[in-house]
Amino acid sequence: TVYPKIKAGIVWLKNAIMNEEYHLMPSAWPYDNEMILGHYTSNNLWAILGLRSAIRISTEMGRQDDANDWKRFQDFYKASLLKAIKATFKKKGYVPPGLYDYKVWEEAREGFKDWQTNQERETMLLAYSSEVLAQDYPIHDTTLNYIRRNRSRDGNMQNRNYREQE
């Protein structure tokens, strides 16, 4: 009973990504911890993780046609996501909450100051559990080191940026 819903979700995901300029999850409004206007890094990492899970389920259920189709799509999507990650990393020096160009602070949402936006919340997903990057991939290590140095307290991820409200 659940499989048709999984399949419908993958159909939605494929349509959304294929119809988007960068072949990523569509640009989103400022919400959740990141509070950015643009392509959320975490949305894409969660989406590819969901796609990988759907492939595993379809394989285990003997739905090989779906699994093969979804694997081809995963290869395409992962290539688009890696392109975005590498381009953003080259520009910013680490992988931030948004890919390519995105807006933060009051430019993204009226009334939000810099310490309330641009949160470094789910960048760990670059390597695990999405496996978009290998755990020892330099972009991953550099990003985590940047976050530890500039965006976290006592080595723990926070829902607020390191710099306090002025």
Tab-separated table of C-alpha atoms in Angstrom:
chain	number	residue	atom	x	y	z
A	1	THR	CA	0.000	0.000	0.000
A	2	VAL	CA	2.937	2.354	0.578
A	3	TYR	CA	4.818	1.639	-2.653
A	4	PRO	CA	2.462	3.656	-4.927
A	5	LYS	CA	3.058	6.671	-2.674
A	6	ILE	CA	6.822	6.209	-2.910
A	7	LYS	CA	6.525	5.959	-6.678
A	8	ALA	CA	4.376	9.106	-6.820
A	9	GLY	CA	6.970	10.903	-4.710
A	10	ILE	CA	9.740	9.955	-7.130
A	11	VAL	CA	7.609	11.102	-10.066
A	12	TRP	CA	7.185	14.477	-8.316
A	13	LEU	CA	10.908	14.661	-7.534
A	14	LYS	CA	11.902	13.883	-11.120
A	15	ASN	CA	9.501	16.480	-12.526
A	16	ALA	CA	10.640	19.133	-10.058
A	17	ILE	CA	14.328	18.561	-10.732
A	18	MET	CA	14.061	18.174	-14.499
A	19	ASN	CA	12.087	21.429	-14.748
A	20	GLU	CA	14.483	23.434	-12.573
A	21	GLU	CA	17.267	25.521	-14.127
A	22	TYR	CA	20.103	23.858	-12.191
A	23	HIS	CA	18.388	20.452	-11.962
A	24	LEU	CA	18.157	20.760	-8.186
A	25	MET	CA	15.259	20.883	-5.780
A	26	PRO	CA	13.327	24.059	-6.559
A	27	SER	CA	14.369	27.285	-4.909
A	28	ALA	CA	12.635	27.696	-1.560
A	29	TRP	CA	11.482	30.557	0.637
A	30	PRO	CA	13.134	31.383	3.986
A	31	TYR	CA	12.041	28.796	6.540
A	32	ASP	CA	13.413	26.336	9.073
A	33	ASN	CA	16.872	26.935	10.507
A	34	GLU	CA	18.604	28.128	7.358
A	35	MET	CA	16.176	30.995	6.653
A	36	ILE	CA	17.627	31.538	3.183
A	37	LEU	CA	15.929	32.398	-0.085
A	38	GLY	CA	17.270	30.032	-2.722
A	39	HIS	CA	18.364	26.452	-3.266
A	40	TYR	CA	18.741	24.798	0.122
A	41	THR	CA	21.755	22.488	0.333
A	42	SER	CA	19.978	20.327	2.896
A	43	ASN	CA	16.824	19.939	0.786
A	44	ASN	CA	18.927	18.442	-1.979
A	45	LEU	CA	20.858	16.180	0.373
A	46	TRP	CA	17.629	14.891	1.933
A	47	ALA	CA	16.070	14.419	-1.525
A	48	ILE	CA	18.937	12.322	-2.833
A	49	LEU	CA	18.910	10.275	0.363
A	50	GLY	CA	15.179	9.644	-0.130
A	51	LEU	CA	15.794	8.673	-3.735
A	52	ARG	CA	18.496	6.204	-2.682
A	53	SER	CA	16.096	4.713	-0.134
A	54	ALA	CA	13.356	4.384	-2.768
A	55	ILE	CA	15.784	2.559	-5.059
A	56	ARG	CA	16.646	0.133	-2.274
A	57	ILE	CA	12.952	-0.494	-1.522
A	58	SER	CA	12.057	-1.029	-5.184
A	59	THR	CA	14.952	-3.477	-5.562
A	60	GLU	CA	13.942	-5.423	-2.465
A	61	MET	CA	10.344	-5.569	-3.707
A	62	GLY	CA	11.432	-6.922	-7.098
A	63	ARG	CA	10.392	-3.773	-8.956
A	64	GLN	CA	13.552	-3.779	-11.065
A	65	ASP	CA	12.184	-1.523	-13.831
A	66	ASP	CA	11.542	1.224	-11.274
A	67	ALA	CA	14.883	0.606	-9.577
A	68	ASN	CA	16.778	0.877	-12.878
A	69	ASP	CA	14.904	4.032	-13.921
A	70	TRP	CA	15.472	5.632	-10.532
A	71	LYS	CA	19.172	4.702	-10.552
A	72	ARG	CA	19.600	6.485	-13.896
A	73	PHE	CA	17.808	9.505	-12.484
A	74	GLN	CA	19.935	9.353	-9.331
A	75	ASP	CA	23.105	9.461	-11.454
A	76	PHE	CA	21.813	12.547	-13.290
A	77	TYR	CA	20.658	14.264	-10.096
A	78	LYS	CA	23.853	13.476	-8.217
A	79	ALA	CA	25.906	14.948	-11.088
A	80	SER	CA	23.824	18.150	-10.950
A	81	LEU	CA	24.177	18.302	-7.176
A	82	LEU	CA	27.944	17.733	-7.287
A	83	LYS	CA	28.255	20.481	-9.900
A	84	ALA	CA	26.359	22.852	-7.590
A	85	ILE	CA	28.392	21.825	-4.540
A	86	LYS	CA	31.704	22.303	-6.354
A	87	ALA	CA	30.678	25.666	-7.843
A	88	THR	CA	29.452	26.951	-4.495
A	89	PHE	CA	32.529	25.636	-2.695
A	90	LYS	CA	34.798	27.372	-5.211
A	91	LYS	CA	32.986	30.676	-4.628
A	92	LYS	CA	32.542	30.492	-0.832
A	93	GLY	CA	35.424	28.266	0.327
A	94	TYR	CA	33.024	25.805	1.989
A	95	VAL	CA	29.543	24.394	1.368
A	96	PRO	CA	27.038	26.794	2.956
A	97	PRO	CA	23.283	26.311	3.580
A	98	GLY	CA	22.483	27.408	0.022
A	99	LEU	CA	23.768	26.438	-3.388
A	100	TYR	CA	24.808	28.879	-6.086
A	101	ASP	CA	23.464	32.351	-5.288
A	102	TYR	CA	21.020	32.706	-2.427
A	103	LYS	CA	19.820	35.488	-0.138
A	104	VAL	CA	20.142	35.784	3.631
A	105	TRP	CA	19.294	38.251	6.380
A	106	GLU	CA	16.664	40.885	5.712
A	107	GLU	CA	17.233	40.502	1.990
A	108	ALA	CA	15.707	37.032	2.335
A	109	ARG	CA	13.079	37.761	4.958
A	110	GLU	CA	12.096	41.092	6.439
A	111	GLY	CA	12.927	41.456	10.093
A	112	PHE	CA	15.583	38.743	10.248
A	113	LYS	CA	19.079	39.762	11.269
A	114	ASP	CA	22.267	37.980	10.250
A	115	TRP	CA	22.459	35.868	13.414
A	116	GLN	CA	18.978	34.485	12.692
A	117	THR	CA	19.685	33.226	9.163
A	118	ASN	CA	22.188	31.223	7.117
A	119	GLN	CA	22.367	28.427	9.717
A	120	GLU	CA	24.899	25.637	9.218
A	121	ARG	CA	22.516	22.886	10.213
A	122	GLU	CA	22.730	19.811	8.021
A	123	THR	CA	25.973	20.096	6.114
A	124	MET	CA	27.158	16.859	7.737
A	125	LEU	CA	24.819	15.122	5.292
A	126	LEU	CA	27.346	15.797	2.525
A	127	ALA	CA	29.059	12.525	3.435
A	128	TYR	CA	26.742	10.612	5.733
A	129	SER	CA	24.084	9.504	5.228
A	130	SER	CA	23.547	10.901	1.727
A	131	GLU	CA	26.975	9.683	0.561
A	132	VAL	CA	27.078	12.463	-2.032
A	133	LEU	CA	30.730	12.957	-1.058
A	134	ALA	CA	33.148	10.397	0.319
A	135	GLN	CA	33.854	10.982	4.009
A	136	ASP	CA	37.458	11.929	3.245
A	137	TYR	CA	36.608	14.180	0.282
A	138	PRO	CA	38.431	17.525	0.745
A	139	ILE	CA	35.265	19.625	0.247
A	140	HIS	CA	33.617	17.747	3.105
A	141	ASP	CA	36.578	18.135	5.472
A	142	THR	CA	37.077	21.810	4.614
A	143	THR	CA	33.379	22.529	5.117
A	144	LEU	CA	33.213	20.818	8.499
A	145	ASN	CA	36.403	22.563	9.636
A	146	TYR	CA	34.966	25.935	8.564
A	147	ILE	CA	31.745	25.296	10.463
A	148	ARG	CA	33.587	24.149	13.589
A	149	ARG	CA	35.829	27.192	13.462
A	150	ASN	CA	33.238	29.846	12.596
A	151	ARG	CA	29.708	28.630	13.174
A	152	SER	CA	29.516	26.344	16.186
A	153	ARG	CA	30.077	26.366	19.926
A	154	ASP	CA	32.006	23.682	21.774
A	155	GLY	CA	31.960	21.487	18.682
A	156	ASN	CA	28.152	21.207	18.655
A	157	MET	CA	25.905	22.410	15.875
A	158	GLN	CA	23.636	25.212	16.995
A	159	ASN	CA	20.367	26.631	15.740
A	160	ARG	CA	21.932	30.081	15.923
A	161	ASN	CA	24.994	31.445	14.275
A	162	TYR	CA	28.104	31.882	16.333
A	163	ARG	CA	27.881	35.650	16.327
A	164	GLU	CA	25.285	36.823	18.820
A	165	GLN	CA	22.720	39.502	18.231
A	166	GLU	CA	24.280	42.939	18.457
